[in-house]
PDB file of C-alpha atoms in Angstrom:
ATOM      1  CA  MET A 224     -82.865  -1.458  13.253  1.00 57.00           C
ATOM      2  CA  LYS A 225     -82.523   2.142  12.112  1.00 58.00           C
ATOM      3  CA  THR A 226     -82.440   2.565   8.341  1.00 57.00           C
ATOM      4  CA  LEU A 227     -79.232   4.635   8.472  1.00 57.00           C
ATOM      5  CA  ILE A 228     -76.980   4.253  11.499  1.00 70.00           C
ATOM      6  CA  ARG A 229     -74.353   6.753  10.365  1.00 79.00           C
ATOM      7  CA  ALA A 230     -76.691   9.608   9.373  1.00 83.00           C
ATOM      8  CA  LYS A 231     -74.643  12.296  11.148  1.00 86.00           C
ATOM      9  CA  LYS A 232     -71.351  11.098   9.676  1.00 90.00           C
ATOM     10  CA  LEU A 233     -72.955  10.965   6.218  1.00 92.00           C
ATOM     11  CA  GLU A 234     -73.854  14.641   6.511  1.00 95.00           C
ATOM     12  CA  GLU A 235     -70.315  15.472   7.672  1.00 95.00           C
ATOM     13  CA  LEU A 236     -68.764  13.730   4.667  1.00 97.00           C
ATOM     14  CA  TYR A 237     -71.276  15.257   2.266  1.00 97.00           C
ATOM     15  CA  ASP A 238     -70.633  18.767   3.568  1.00 98.00           C
ATOM     16  CA  ALA A 239     -66.868  18.254   3.331  1.00 97.00           C
ATOM     17  CA  ILE A 240     -67.139  17.069  -0.277  1.00 97.00           C
ATOM     18  CA  MET A 241     -69.353  20.027  -1.193  1.00 97.00           C
ATOM     19  CA  ASN A 242     -66.691  22.276   0.354  1.00 97.00           C
ATOM     20  CA  ARG A 243     -64.179  20.633  -2.004  1.00 96.00           C
ATOM     21  CA  LYS A 244     -62.176  18.853   0.667  1.00 95.00           C
ATOM     22  CA  ASN A 245     -60.096  15.744   0.008  1.00 95.00           C
ATOM     23  CA  LEU A 246     -60.871  13.134   2.644  1.00 95.00           C
ATOM     24  CA  HIS A 247     -59.429  10.184   4.532  1.00 93.00           C
ATOM     25  CA  LEU A 248     -62.072   7.964   6.127  1.00 95.00           C
ATOM     26  CA  GLU A 249     -60.493   5.681   8.727  1.00 92.00           C
ATOM     27  CA  ALA A 250     -62.785   2.872   9.857  1.00 90.00           C
ATOM     28  CA  PRO A 251     -61.943  -0.526  11.392  1.00 83.00           C
ATOM     29  CA  LEU A 252     -63.146  -3.589   9.512  1.00 79.00           C
ATOM     30  CA  GLY A 253     -66.883  -4.125   9.932  1.00 80.00           C
ATOM     31  CA  PHE A 254     -67.694  -0.589  11.101  1.00 86.00           C
ATOM     32  CA  GLY A 255     -69.869   0.125   8.052  1.00 85.00           C
ATOM     33  CA  ALA A 256     -67.535   2.214   5.873  1.00 89.00           C
ATOM     34  CA  SER A 257     -68.540   0.566   2.583  1.00 88.00           C
ATOM     35  CA  PHE A 258     -72.237   1.021   3.339  1.00 86.00           C
ATOM     36  CA  LEU A 259     -71.631   4.645   4.298  1.00 91.00           C
ATOM     37  CA  LEU A 260     -69.698   5.325   1.090  1.00 94.00           C
ATOM     38  CA  SER A 261     -72.557   3.846  -0.941  1.00 92.00           C
ATOM     39  CA  ARG A 262     -74.988   6.232   0.747  1.00 92.00           C
ATOM     40  CA  LEU A 263     -72.574   9.107   0.089  1.00 96.00           C
ATOM     41  CA  GLU A 264     -72.520   8.239  -3.611  1.00 96.00           C
ATOM     42  CA  GLU A 265     -76.318   8.394  -3.646  1.00 95.00           C
ATOM     43  CA  ARG A 266     -76.276  11.834  -2.006  1.00 95.00           C
ATOM     44  CA  LEU A 267     -73.792  13.114  -4.585  1.00 97.00           C
ATOM     45  CA  VAL A 268     -75.826  12.146  -7.671  1.00 95.00           C
ATOM     46  CA  ASN A 269     -75.841  15.107 -10.112  1.00 94.00           C
ATOM     47  CA  ARG A 270     -73.210  16.841  -7.953  1.00 96.00           C
ATOM     48  CA  ARG A 271     -70.167  14.631  -8.417  1.00 97.00           C
ATOM     49  CA  ILE A 272     -69.198  11.884 -10.848  1.00 97.00           C
ATOM     50  CA  CYS A 273     -67.933   9.205  -8.456  1.00 97.00           C
ATOM     51  CA  PHE A 274     -65.267   6.723  -9.541  1.00 96.00           C
ATOM     52  CA  ARG A 275     -65.035   4.007  -6.903  1.00 94.00           C
ATOM     53  CA  TYR A 276     -62.341   1.368  -6.471  1.00 89.00           C
ATOM     54  CA  ALA A 277     -61.997  -1.420  -3.909  1.00 83.00           C
ATOM     55  CA  ILE A 278     -58.320  -2.383  -3.655  1.00 69.00           C
ATOM     56  CA  THR A 279     -57.508  -5.914  -2.477  1.00 67.00           C
ATOM     57  CA  ASN A 280     -54.289  -7.507  -1.264  1.00 56.00           C
ATOM     58  CA  SER A 281     -54.390 -10.012  -4.132  1.00 52.00           C
ATOM     59  CA  GLN A 282     -54.510  -7.256  -6.758  1.00 62.00           C
ATOM     60  CA  LYS A 283     -52.235  -7.506  -9.782  1.00 73.00           C
ATOM     61  CA  PHE A 284     -51.314  -4.341 -11.627  1.00 75.00           C
ATOM     62  CA  SER A 285     -52.924  -5.471 -14.873  1.00 78.00           C
ATOM     63  CA  SER A 286     -56.261  -6.131 -13.178  1.00 79.00           C
ATOM     64  CA  PHE A 287     -56.051  -2.832 -11.274  1.00 79.00           C
ATOM     65  CA  LYS A 288     -55.306  -0.923 -14.483  1.00 82.00           C
ATOM     66  CA  ASN A 289     -58.229  -2.554 -16.280  1.00 85.00           C
ATOM     67  CA  ALA A 290     -60.588  -1.884 -13.362  1.00 86.00           C
ATOM     68  CA  PHE A 291     -59.420   1.725 -13.037  1.00 88.00           C
ATOM     69  CA  PHE A 292     -60.104   2.625 -16.654  1.00 91.00           C
ATOM     70  CA  ALA A 293     -63.240   0.473 -16.887  1.00 93.00           C
ATOM     71  CA  GLU A 294     -64.745   2.646 -14.143  1.00 94.00           C
ATOM     72  CA  LEU A 295     -63.887   5.785 -16.117  1.00 95.00           C
ATOM     73  CA  GLU A 296     -65.293   4.334 -19.325  1.00 95.00           C
ATOM     74  CA  LYS A 297     -68.524   3.287 -17.625  1.00 95.00           C
ATOM     75  CA  HIS A 298     -69.312   6.884 -16.763  1.00 95.00           C
ATOM     76  CA  ALA A 299     -67.973   8.153 -20.103  1.00 95.00           C
ATOM     77  CA  GLN A 300     -70.739   6.250 -21.899  1.00 95.00           C
ATOM     78  CA  GLU A 301     -73.250   8.731 -20.492  1.00 92.00           C
ATOM     79  CA  LYS A 302     -71.042  11.848 -20.577  1.00 94.00           C
ATOM     80  CA  PRO A 303     -69.880  12.880 -24.098  1.00 94.00           C
ATOM     81  CA  ASN A 304     -67.376  15.456 -22.810  1.00 95.00           C
ATOM     82  CA  LEU A 305     -65.788  12.888 -20.510  1.00 96.00           C
ATOM     83  CA  SER A 306     -65.684  10.356 -23.349  1.00 96.00           C
ATOM     84  CA  PHE A 307     -63.971  12.867 -25.629  1.00 96.00           C
ATOM     85  CA  GLN A 308     -61.274  13.768 -23.091  1.00 95.00           C
ATOM     86  CA  LEU A 309     -60.704  10.139 -22.124  1.00 94.00           C
ATOM     87  CA  ASN A 310     -60.127   9.223 -25.774  1.00 94.00           C
ATOM     88  CA  ARG A 311     -57.664  12.116 -26.065  1.00 93.00           C
ATOM     89  CA  PHE A 312     -55.852  10.797 -23.017  1.00 92.00           C
ATOM     90  CA  TYR A 313     -55.607   7.321 -24.585  1.00 91.00           C
ATOM     91  CA  GLN A 314     -54.168   8.812 -27.773  1.00 90.00           C
ATOM     92  CA  GLU A 315     -51.471  10.726 -25.882  1.00 87.00           C
ATOM     93  CA  THR A 316     -50.332   7.893 -23.578  1.00 84.00           C
ATOM     94  CA  ALA A 317     -48.954   4.393 -23.887  1.00 72.00           C
ATOM     95  CA  TYR A 318     -52.022   3.014 -22.127  1.00 69.00           C
ATOM     96  CA  VAL A 319     -51.838  -0.406 -23.777  1.00 67.00           C
ATOM     97  CA  THR A 320     -48.175  -0.934 -22.860  1.00 74.00           C
ATOM     98  CA  MET A 321     -48.509   0.355 -19.299  1.00 77.00           C
ATOM     99  CA  GLN A 322     -46.790  -2.374 -17.256  1.00 77.00           C
ATOM    100  CA  ASN A 323     -46.523  -1.156 -13.664  1.00 74.00           C
ATOM    101  CA  PHE A 324     -47.589   1.477 -11.196  1.00 72.00           C
ATOM    102  CA  ALA A 325     -44.603   3.670 -12.012  1.00 74.00           C
ATOM    103  CA  ASP A 326     -45.983   4.023 -15.559  1.00 78.00           C
ATOM    104  CA  PHE A 327     -49.447   4.652 -14.167  1.00 79.00           C
ATOM    105  CA  HIS A 328     -48.073   7.268 -11.758  1.00 78.00           C
ATOM    106  CA  GLU A 329     -46.623   9.242 -14.667  1.00 79.00           C
ATOM    107  CA  CYS A 330     -49.931   9.157 -16.533  1.00 85.00           C
ATOM    108  CA  LEU A 331     -52.089  10.406 -13.663  1.00 87.00           C
ATOM    109  CA  LYS A 332     -51.065  14.045 -14.101  1.00 87.00           C
ATOM    110  CA  LEU A 333     -51.995  13.931 -17.777  1.00 90.00           C
ATOM    111  CA  LEU A 334     -55.296  12.275 -16.927  1.00 92.00           C
ATOM    112  CA  ALA A 335     -56.020  15.031 -14.396  1.00 93.00           C
ATOM    113  CA  ASP A 336     -55.218  17.675 -17.034  1.00 93.00           C
ATOM    114  CA  HIS A 337     -57.759  16.133 -19.399  1.00 94.00           C
ATOM    115  CA  LEU A 338     -60.422  15.771 -16.725  1.00 95.00           C
ATOM    116  CA  GLN A 339     -60.032  19.451 -15.884  1.00 94.00           C
ATOM    117  CA  GLN A 340     -61.294  20.213 -19.374  1.00 95.00           C
ATOM    118  CA  VAL A 341     -64.585  18.423 -18.704  1.00 95.00           C
ATOM    119  CA  GLY A 342     -67.276  20.670 -17.275  1.00 92.00           C
ATOM    120  CA  LEU A 343     -68.001  18.272 -14.404  1.00 95.00           C
ATOM    121  CA  ASP A 344     -66.808  17.624 -10.855  1.00 97.00           C
ATOM    122  CA  PHE A 345     -65.244  14.259 -10.007  1.00 97.00           C
ATOM    123  CA  LEU A 346     -64.679  12.261  -6.824  1.00 97.00           C
ATOM    124  CA  PHE A 347     -62.230   9.332  -6.824  1.00 96.00           C
ATOM    125  CA  ILE A 348     -63.010   6.912  -3.981  1.00 96.00           C
ATOM    126  CA  PHE A 349     -60.304   4.369  -3.097  1.00 91.00           C
ATOM    127  CA  GLU A 350     -61.345   1.765  -0.516  1.00 90.00           C
ATOM    128  CA  HIS A 351     -59.071  -0.460   1.613  1.00 84.00           C
ATOM    129  CA  ILE A 352     -55.897   1.474   0.831  1.00 81.00           C
ATOM    130  CA  GLU A 353     -53.981  -0.538   3.441  1.00 75.00           C
ATOM    131  CA  ASP A 354     -54.429  -3.651   1.256  1.00 70.00           C
ATOM    132  CA  TRP A 355     -52.653  -2.062  -1.700  1.00 67.00           C
ATOM    133  CA  ASN A 356     -50.059  -4.525  -2.975  1.00 60.00           C
ATOM    134  CA  LEU A 357     -48.561  -3.259  -6.221  1.00 54.00           C
ATOM    135  CA  ASP A 358     -44.883  -3.117  -5.264  1.00 53.00           C
ATOM    136  CA  LEU A 359     -45.074   0.534  -4.325  1.00 54.00           C
ATOM    137  CA  GLN A 360     -44.363   2.165  -0.998  1.00 53.00           C
ATOM    138  CA  GLU A 361     -47.356   3.717   0.768  1.00 57.00           C
ATOM    139  CA  LYS A 362     -45.940   7.243   0.587  1.00 62.00           C
ATOM    140  CA  ALA A 363     -45.277   7.023  -3.162  1.00 67.00           C
ATOM    141  CA  MET A 364     -48.779   5.643  -3.724  1.00 70.00           C
ATOM    142  CA  LEU A 365     -50.391   8.534  -1.856  1.00 75.00           C
ATOM    143  CA  GLU A 366     -48.224  11.082  -3.626  1.00 76.00           C
ATOM    144  CA  ALA A 367     -49.450   9.630  -6.906  1.00 77.00           C
ATOM    145  CA  PHE A 368     -52.999  10.443  -5.917  1.00 83.00           C
ATOM    146  CA  SER A 369     -51.943  14.054  -5.325  1.00 85.00           C
ATOM    147  CA  HIS A 370     -51.810  14.462  -9.115  1.00 85.00           C
ATOM    148  CA  LEU A 371     -55.561  13.951  -9.146  1.00 89.00           C
ATOM    149  CA  ALA A 372     -56.220  16.098  -6.087  1.00 89.00           C
ATOM    150  CA  GLU A 373     -54.344  19.056  -7.596  1.00 88.00           C
ATOM    151  CA  ALA A 374     -56.957  19.435 -10.335  1.00 91.00           C
ATOM    152  CA  ARG A 375     -59.573  22.088  -9.582  1.00 93.00           C
ATOM    153  CA  ASN A 376     -62.539  19.790 -10.343  1.00 96.00           C
ATOM    154  CA  ILE A 377     -61.221  16.536  -8.832  1.00 96.00           C
ATOM    155  CA  GLN A 378     -61.372  15.336  -5.225  1.00 96.00           C
ATOM    156  CA  VAL A 379     -59.998  12.188  -3.630  1.00 95.00           C
ATOM    157  CA  LEU A 380     -61.482  10.121  -0.793  1.00 96.00           C
ATOM    158  CA  LEU A 381     -59.264   7.421   0.690  1.00 92.00           C
ATOM    159  CA  ASN A 382     -60.669   4.741   2.975  1.00 92.00           C
ATOM    160  CA  SER A 383     -58.521   2.556   5.231  1.00 87.00           C
ATOM    161  CA  ASP A 384     -59.017   0.524   8.396  1.00 82.00           C
ATOM    162  CA  ALA A 385     -55.719   1.780   9.823  1.00 74.00           C
ATOM    163  CA  SER A 386     -53.818   5.028  10.080  1.00 74.00           C
ATOM    164  CA  LEU A 387     -52.007   6.269   6.998  1.00 73.00           C
ATOM    165  CA  LYS A 388     -48.886   8.399   6.888  1.00 76.00           C
ATOM    166  CA  ILE A 389     -50.182  11.143   4.633  1.00 76.00           C
ATOM    167  CA  PRO A 390     -47.496  13.089   2.729  1.00 73.00           C
ATOM    168  CA  SER A 391     -47.821  16.865   3.049  1.00 75.00           C
ATOM    169  CA  LYS A 392     -48.353  17.105  -0.699  1.00 77.00           C
ATOM    170  CA  LEU A 393     -51.719  15.363  -0.356  1.00 81.00           C
ATOM    171  CA  LYS A 394     -53.908  17.427   1.951  1.00 86.00           C
ATOM    172  CA  LEU A 395     -56.646  15.207   3.378  1.00 91.00           C
ATOM    173  CA  GLU A 396     -59.262  16.001   5.998  1.00 93.00           C
ATOM    174  CA  LYS A 397     -59.447  13.013   8.331  1.00 93.00           C
ATOM    175  CA  HIS A 398     -62.745  11.454   9.426  1.00 94.00           C
ATOM    176  CA  THR A 399     -62.976   8.450  11.751  1.00 92.00           C
ATOM    177  CA  LEU A 400     -65.788   5.960  12.270  1.00 90.00           C
ATOM    178  CA  THR A 401     -66.094   4.987  15.903  1.00 86.00           C
ATOM    179  CA  LYS A 402     -67.973   1.963  17.202  1.00 84.00           C
ATOM    180  CA  ALA A 403     -71.739   2.407  17.027  1.00 84.00           C
ATOM    181  CA  SER A 404     -73.593   1.920  20.308  1.00 85.00           C
ATOM    182  CA  ALA A 405     -76.612  -0.363  20.629  1.00 87.00           C
ATOM    183  CA  GLU A 406     -78.777   2.749  20.876  1.00 86.00           C
ATOM    184  CA  ASP A 407     -77.300   4.027  17.602  1.00 83.00           C
ATOM    185  CA  ILE A 408     -78.508   0.845  15.926  1.00 85.00           C
ATOM    186  CA  TRP A 409     -81.924   0.334  17.541  1.00 87.00           C
ATOM    187  CA  GLU A 410     -84.373   2.858  19.005  1.00 83.00           C
ATOM    188  CA  ASN A 411     -85.031   0.669  22.070  1.00 87.00           C
ATOM    189  CA  PRO A 412     -82.748  -2.389  21.955  1.00 89.00           C
ATOM    190  CA  SER A 413     -84.213  -5.568  23.446  1.00 90.00           C
ATOM    191  CA  ALA A 414     -82.308  -7.993  25.675  1.00 92.00           C
ATOM    192  CA  ILE A 415     -81.608 -10.245  22.668  1.00 92.00           C
ATOM    193  CA  GLU A 416     -80.354  -7.311  20.624  1.00 92.00           C
ATOM    194  CA  HIS A 417     -78.060  -6.303  23.487  1.00 92.00           C
ATOM    195  CA  GLU A 418     -76.654  -9.870  23.562  1.00 94.00           C
ATOM    196  CA  LEU A 419     -75.990  -9.842  19.839  1.00 94.00           C
ATOM    197  CA  TYR A 420     -74.414  -6.404  20.101  1.00 93.00           C
ATOM    198  CA  GLU A 421     -72.079  -7.531  22.902  1.00 94.00           C
ATOM    199  CA  PHE A 422     -71.013 -10.580  20.916  1.00 96.00           C
ATOM    200  CA  SER A 423     -70.332  -8.490  17.805  1.00 93.00           C
ATOM    201  CA  GLN A 424     -68.732  -5.657  19.828  1.00 90.00           C
ATOM    202  CA  GLY A 425     -70.480  -3.197  17.544  1.00 86.00           C
ATOM    203  CA  ASN A 426     -69.077  -4.755  14.370  1.00 88.00           C
ATOM    204  CA  LEU A 427     -71.936  -4.070  11.942  1.00 86.00           C
ATOM    205  CA  GLN A 428     -70.886  -6.734   9.450  1.00 86.00           C
ATOM    206  CA  LEU A 429     -70.947  -9.437  12.115  1.00 92.00           C
ATOM    207  CA  LEU A 430     -74.132  -8.064  13.662  1.00 90.00           C
ATOM    208  CA  ASN A 431     -75.961  -8.212  10.329  1.00 89.00           C
ATOM    209  CA  ALA A 432     -74.821 -11.815   9.838  1.00 92.00           C
ATOM    210  CA  LEU A 433     -76.263 -12.716  13.257  1.00 94.00           C
ATOM    211  CA  LEU A 434     -79.547 -10.914  12.600  1.00 91.00           C
ATOM    212  CA  ALA A 435     -79.889 -12.748   9.285  1.00 92.00           C
ATOM    213  CA  LYS A 436     -80.130 -16.026  11.249  1.00 92.00           C
ATOM    214  CA  ASN A 437     -83.548 -14.805  12.460  1.00 90.00           C
ATOM    215  CA  GLN A 438     -83.425 -16.736  15.731  1.00 91.00           C
ATOM    216  CA  GLU A 439     -85.531 -16.035  18.819  1.00 91.00           C
ATOM    217  CA  LYS A 440     -82.535 -16.615  21.095  1.00 94.00           C
ATOM    218  CA  ALA A 441     -79.214 -14.825  20.697  1.00 95.00           C
ATOM    219  CA  ALA A 442     -77.294 -17.986  21.635  1.00 95.00           C
ATOM    220  CA  ASP A 443     -78.926 -19.924  18.795  1.00 96.00           C
ATOM    221  CA  ALA A 444     -78.012 -17.271  16.237  1.00 96.00           C
ATOM    222  CA  ILE A 445     -74.420 -17.206  17.500  1.00 97.00           C
ATOM    223  CA  VAL A 446     -73.950 -20.993  17.454  1.00 97.00           C
ATOM    224  CA  ASN A 447     -75.567 -21.311  14.023  1.00 97.00           C
ATOM    225  CA  LEU A 448     -73.223 -18.711  12.563  1.00 97.00           C
ATOM    226  CA  LEU A 449     -70.119 -20.236  14.177  1.00 97.00           C
ATOM    227  CA  LYS A 450     -71.009 -23.693  12.916  1.00 97.00           C
ATOM    228  CA  GLU A 451     -71.601 -22.264   9.456  1.00 97.00           C
ATOM    229  CA  VAL A 452     -68.127 -20.723   9.209  1.00 97.00           C
ATOM    230  CA  HIS A 453     -66.365 -23.591  10.998  1.00 97.00           C
ATOM    231  CA  PRO A 454     -65.421 -25.677   7.884  1.00 96.00           C
ATOM    232  CA  LEU A 455     -63.899 -22.637   6.172  1.00 96.00           C
ATOM    233  CA  PHE A 456     -62.061 -21.223   9.171  1.00 96.00           C
ATOM    234  CA  LYS A 457     -60.743 -24.655  10.145  1.00 96.00           C
ATOM    235  CA  LEU A 458     -58.728 -24.686   6.914  1.00 94.00           C
ATOM    236  CA  PHE A 459     -56.589 -21.829   8.250  1.00 91.00           C
ATOM    237  CA  GLN A 460     -55.068 -24.104  10.886  1.00 93.00           C
ATOM    238  CA  HIS A 461     -53.105 -26.070   8.281  1.00 92.00           C
ATOM    239  CA  ARG A 462     -51.233 -22.899   7.263  1.00 92.00           C
ATOM    240  CA  PHE A 463     -49.519 -22.564  10.633  1.00 94.00           C
ATOM    241  CA  THR A 464     -47.237 -24.444  12.960  1.00 95.00           C
ATOM    242  CA  ALA A 465     -48.673 -25.718  16.229  1.00 94.00           C
ATOM    243  CA  LEU A 466     -46.997 -22.843  18.110  1.00 95.00           C
ATOM    244  CA  GLN A 467     -48.325 -20.197  15.721  1.00 95.00           C
ATOM    245  CA  TRP A 468     -51.835 -21.600  16.035  1.00 96.00           C
ATOM    246  CA  ARG A 469     -51.680 -21.650  19.843  1.00 96.00           C
ATOM    247  CA  LEU A 470     -50.464 -18.057  19.850  1.00 97.00           C
ATOM    248  CA  LEU A 471     -53.236 -16.994  17.479  1.00 97.00           C
ATOM    249  CA  GLN A 472     -55.852 -18.673  19.670  1.00 97.00           C
ATOM    250  CA  ALA A 473     -54.349 -17.186  22.842  1.00 97.00           C
ATOM    251  CA  ILE A 474     -54.566 -13.662  21.405  1.00 97.00           C
ATOM    252  CA  ALA A 475     -58.173 -14.328  20.384  1.00 97.00           C
ATOM    253  CA  ILE A 476     -59.100 -15.542  23.866  1.00 97.00           C
ATOM    254  CA  GLU A 477     -57.504 -12.518  25.526  1.00 97.00           C
ATOM    255  CA  GLU A 478     -58.941 -10.260  22.763  1.00 96.00           C
ATOM    256  CA  ARG A 479     -56.152  -7.733  23.276  1.00 95.00           C
ATOM    257  CA  VAL A 480     -52.593  -8.632  24.300  1.00 96.00           C
ATOM    258  CA  GLU A 481     -50.284  -5.805  25.269  1.00 95.00           C
ATOM    259  CA  GLN A 482     -47.201  -7.920  26.049  1.00 95.00           C
ATOM    260  CA  PRO A 483     -47.151 -11.263  24.195  1.00 95.00           C
ATOM    261  CA  HIS A 484     -43.632 -11.912  25.478  1.00 93.00           C
ATOM    262  CA  ALA A 485     -44.688 -11.591  29.124  1.00 94.00           C
ATOM    263  CA  PHE A 486     -43.859 -14.637  31.249  1.00 94.00           C
ATOM    264  CA  ALA A 487     -47.399 -14.931  32.680  1.00 95.00           C
ATOM    265  CA  PHE A 488     -48.933 -14.957  29.182  1.00 96.00           C
ATOM    266  CA  LEU A 489     -46.449 -17.530  27.878  1.00 95.00           C
ATOM    267  CA  VAL A 490     -47.057 -19.864  30.828  1.00 94.00           C
ATOM    268  CA  LYS A 491     -50.828 -19.471  30.785  1.00 95.00           C
ATOM    269  CA  TYR A 492     -51.052 -20.670  27.173  1.00 95.00           C
ATOM    270  CA  ASN A 493     -48.043 -23.017  27.141  1.00 93.00           C
ATOM    271  CA  LEU A 494     -46.252 -20.993  24.463  1.00 94.00           C
ATOM    272  CA  GLY A 495     -42.631 -21.732  25.336  1.00 90.00           C
ATOM    273  CA  ALA A 496     -39.725 -19.307  25.089  1.00 89.00           C
ATOM    274  CA  ALA A 497     -40.103 -15.628  24.239  1.00 87.00           C
ATOM    275  CA  SER A 498     -37.643 -15.948  21.335  1.00 87.00           C
ATOM    276  CA  SER A 499     -39.839 -18.568  19.664  1.00 88.00           C
ATOM    277  CA  ILE A 500     -42.912 -16.436  20.220  1.00 92.00           C
ATOM    278  CA  GLU A 501     -41.311 -13.484  18.447  1.00 92.00           C
ATOM    279  CA  ARG A 502     -40.884 -15.519  15.249  1.00 92.00           C
ATOM    280  CA  ALA A 503     -44.440 -16.843  15.485  1.00 93.00           C
ATOM    281  CA  LEU A 504     -45.752 -13.351  16.128  1.00 94.00           C
ATOM    282  CA  GLN A 505     -44.017 -11.900  13.073  1.00 93.00           C
ATOM    283  CA  ASN A 506     -45.428 -14.691  10.917  1.00 92.00           C
ATOM    284  CA  LEU A 507     -48.969 -13.977  12.102  1.00 94.00           C
ATOM    285  CA  LEU A 508     -48.534 -10.258  11.535  1.00 91.00           C
ATOM    286  CA  SER A 509     -47.402 -10.912   7.971  1.00 88.00           C
ATOM    287  CA  THR A 510     -50.647 -12.770   7.264  1.00 87.00           C
ATOM    288  CA  LYS A 511     -52.690  -9.822   8.630  1.00 83.00           C
ATOM    289  CA  LEU A 512     -54.791 -12.224  10.693  1.00 90.00           C
ATOM    290  CA  ILE A 513     -53.532 -10.294  13.679  1.00 93.00           C
ATOM    291  CA  GLN A 514     -52.705  -6.612  13.839  1.00 88.00           C
ATOM    292  CA  ARG A 515     -51.189  -4.205  16.311  1.00 88.00           C
ATOM    293  CA  ASP A 516     -52.279  -0.732  17.308  1.00 82.00           C
ATOM    294  CA  GLU A 517     -50.498   1.596  19.738  1.00 81.00           C
ATOM    295  CA  GLN A 518     -51.555  -0.486  22.762  1.00 89.00           C
ATOM    296  CA  ALA A 519     -51.950  -4.162  21.858  1.00 93.00           C
ATOM    297  CA  TYR A 520     -52.063  -7.076  19.441  1.00 95.00           C
ATOM    298  CA  PHE A 521     -55.492  -8.362  18.379  1.00 94.00           C
ATOM    299  CA  VAL A 522     -57.200 -10.635  15.829  1.00 94.00           C
ATOM    300  CA  HIS A 523     -58.210  -8.432  12.918  1.00 88.00           C
ATOM    301  CA  ASP A 524     -61.491 -10.106  11.937  1.00 91.00           C
ATOM    302  CA  GLN A 525     -64.147 -10.058  14.660  1.00 93.00           C
ATOM    303  CA  LEU A 526     -65.951 -13.201  13.486  1.00 95.00           C
ATOM    304  CA  PHE A 527     -62.682 -15.125  13.212  1.00 97.00           C
ATOM    305  CA  MET A 528     -61.785 -14.052  16.762  1.00 97.00           C
ATOM    306  CA  ARG A 529     -65.148 -15.257  18.089  1.00 97.00           C
ATOM    307  CA  TRP A 530     -64.756 -18.546  16.230  1.00 98.00           C
ATOM    308  CA  LEU A 531     -61.304 -19.107  17.781  1.00 97.00           C
ATOM    309  CA  GLN A 532     -62.768 -18.460  21.223  1.00 97.00           C
ATOM    310  CA  TRP A 533     -65.624 -20.886  20.523  1.00 97.00           C
ATOM    311  CA  LEU A 534     -63.218 -23.534  19.184  1.00 96.00           C
ATOM    312  CA  ALA A 535     -61.126 -23.342  22.361  1.00 95.00           C
ATOM    313  CA  LYS A 536     -64.181 -24.330  24.412  1.00 93.00           C
ATOM    314  CA  GLN A 537     -65.102 -27.382  22.327  1.00 89.00           C
TER     315      GLN A 537
END
């Protein structure tokens, strides 16, 4: 396997940062965005101070606030000017009593003002923006980040696995990670590597999990991995009604479903009336186990989709 699959994209992001662009990196789950961002951080050593945050859908504001400032303080330990300005910021704000994102939003402009007085360049990296869950609308959240981006020595890089509606106030240059080909991953892929690639559909996270099984046959690596995740994934079934589970499995088997209300689809998988399917579909969408793009519905996690397909054959 090549040591760096996304070498060209790394150079594109690096050049954009050096040209003081604010960026949006859109990359489906498992396409290697986190790995790429780690390599970008390495390239930017001594050129940017990188503050990096991974936002999860279980995030509480208090834990986000603590993580946000802990990241600043970590770098401030080695940068006296940053430490001085951060302490000034604390003295001028009600940091301790900050209770929600609205309070945090108001403080970001002041923070940016203080960071402008540090003789350094900063890059704020926010991963998995689509999983933000702090009782704030997406537009308001992104506008909050514009306070940072307005500072002359601060840039913002947002990462999501879906499209974002970017407000005009926050000017971001969009970059997209497309699926890597087998030839992008290996110089001369073998038959086994092609099999593993087809199973993973270019999902680098899943592909690495299969390669870690270190099996001579692709089928053995696949079965070993599916059996390994089976006890955990099986627990999901108890969260859903029988109809919801059948619908979830049907979407996984088809891989992409353009019209889940279509009569042929309903009959093929014994799903009943279209009205019942609509309620089941909305429930599954709310869990984010399935998602919808402009063309079709699909299971969000590639490994979970493959497990559902495997389970249907048992």
